[in-house]
Amino acid sequence: MSHAETTARSKTSYVCLPCRASYKQPYLGDHERRCPRCAQPLIHVGSAFAAPKRRDTAGWRVLSALLNAGVRFHKSCCGGPGYRPRTLPEVRERMAYAKATGEPFARALVRYEVP
């Protein structure tokens, strides 16, 4: 692949939760990518992702809850991925709502407001 082909391709983000690291790379299909620091598999999180700072422990805990529930950060038709909780209390509130109502956890996490 030429340099022009690589740079013309849009990039997407991959995350390593243990290393608290994010990498922007061209999307080349669903083949496994490994973290260059620890060799663990990277999680494809999408092109509308902005990583928390490495020292932001709470931010990485929120991100871990989202990713482990299957929530990703892909662009929608209107530009962004939609609402994503940014704090642990927002995650806890949505977890409690999911448990009380039976709504799938991933769907409750992306609710802008909890009724």
XYZ file of C-alpha atoms in Angstrom:
115
model
C 0.000 0.000 0.000
C 1.432 3.367 -0.972
C 1.766 6.307 1.410
C -0.955 8.149 -0.543
C -3.341 5.203 -0.116
C -2.601 5.040 3.621
C -3.149 8.752 4.236
C -6.260 8.873 2.017
C -7.914 6.196 4.142
C -9.789 7.535 7.154
C -8.389 6.573 10.526
C -10.220 5.067 13.434
C -9.296 4.594 17.080
C -8.162 1.484 18.922
C -7.768 1.296 22.713
C -5.732 -0.767 25.154
C -7.480 -0.571 28.537
C -4.601 -2.043 30.620
C -2.125 0.521 29.189
C -4.659 3.372 29.059
C -3.526 4.039 25.505
C -5.324 5.006 22.318
C -4.042 4.596 18.775
C -5.430 6.112 15.555
C -4.849 3.774 12.633
C -6.382 3.117 9.219
C -9.246 0.653 9.360
C -8.183 -2.381 7.357
C -11.025 -4.710 8.258
C -11.735 -6.851 11.278
C -8.313 -8.356 11.831
C -6.893 -8.388 15.354
C -4.538 -5.591 16.337
C -2.246 -5.807 19.331
C -1.029 -3.116 21.698
C 2.569 -2.125 20.916
C 3.217 -1.713 24.672
C 1.782 -4.920 26.188
C 0.745 -7.083 23.177
C -2.862 -7.420 24.452
C -5.605 -7.209 21.785
C -6.738 -3.662 21.036
C -10.442 -2.760 21.105
C -11.795 -1.004 17.996
C -13.672 1.985 19.457
C -14.513 4.027 16.349
C -13.521 7.237 14.630
C -15.518 9.611 16.887
C -13.474 8.708 19.981
C -11.441 11.021 22.193
C -9.359 9.262 24.844
C -9.170 10.472 28.448
C -5.742 11.515 29.681
C -3.719 8.526 30.907
C -3.793 9.786 34.534
C -7.604 10.278 34.462
C -8.441 7.108 36.403
C -12.171 7.858 36.627
C -12.350 8.612 32.886
C -10.733 5.264 32.073
C -13.124 3.458 34.450
C -16.079 5.050 32.629
C -14.551 4.087 29.289
C -13.972 0.520 30.500
C -17.641 0.216 31.550
C -18.776 1.491 28.141
C -16.463 -0.755 26.131
C -17.195 -3.841 28.220
C -20.928 -3.249 27.610
C -20.278 -3.118 23.860
C -20.705 0.661 23.441
C -18.466 2.176 20.751
C -17.818 5.635 19.291
C -18.683 5.330 15.615
C -19.933 8.362 13.725
C -23.653 8.392 13.062
C -25.412 9.966 10.122
C -25.397 13.330 11.922
C -21.671 13.411 12.676
C -21.078 12.133 16.203
C -21.601 8.938 18.154
C -24.441 10.325 20.273
C -24.529 10.652 24.045
C -21.943 8.812 26.142
C -21.659 9.174 29.955
C -18.480 10.920 31.070
C -18.586 10.392 34.841
C -18.890 7.390 37.154
C -22.131 8.734 38.729
C -23.691 8.920 35.227
C -22.631 5.303 34.601
C -23.983 4.159 38.000
C -27.300 5.952 37.393
C -27.721 4.199 34.043
C -26.693 0.824 35.519
C -29.369 1.194 38.210
C -31.944 2.161 35.569
C -31.040 -0.884 33.440
C -31.301 -3.188 36.458
C -34.653 -1.724 37.548
C -36.262 -1.750 34.092
C -34.593 -4.701 32.386
C -33.334 -2.430 29.607
C -30.076 -3.766 28.131
C -27.083 -2.148 29.824
C -25.561 -0.937 26.527
C -28.811 0.832 25.597
C -29.207 2.409 29.053
C -25.630 3.727 28.898
C -26.290 5.766 25.764
C -29.512 7.372 27.088
C -29.127 11.153 27.226
C -31.451 11.264 30.231
C -32.649 8.591 32.607
C -36.421 8.877 33.317
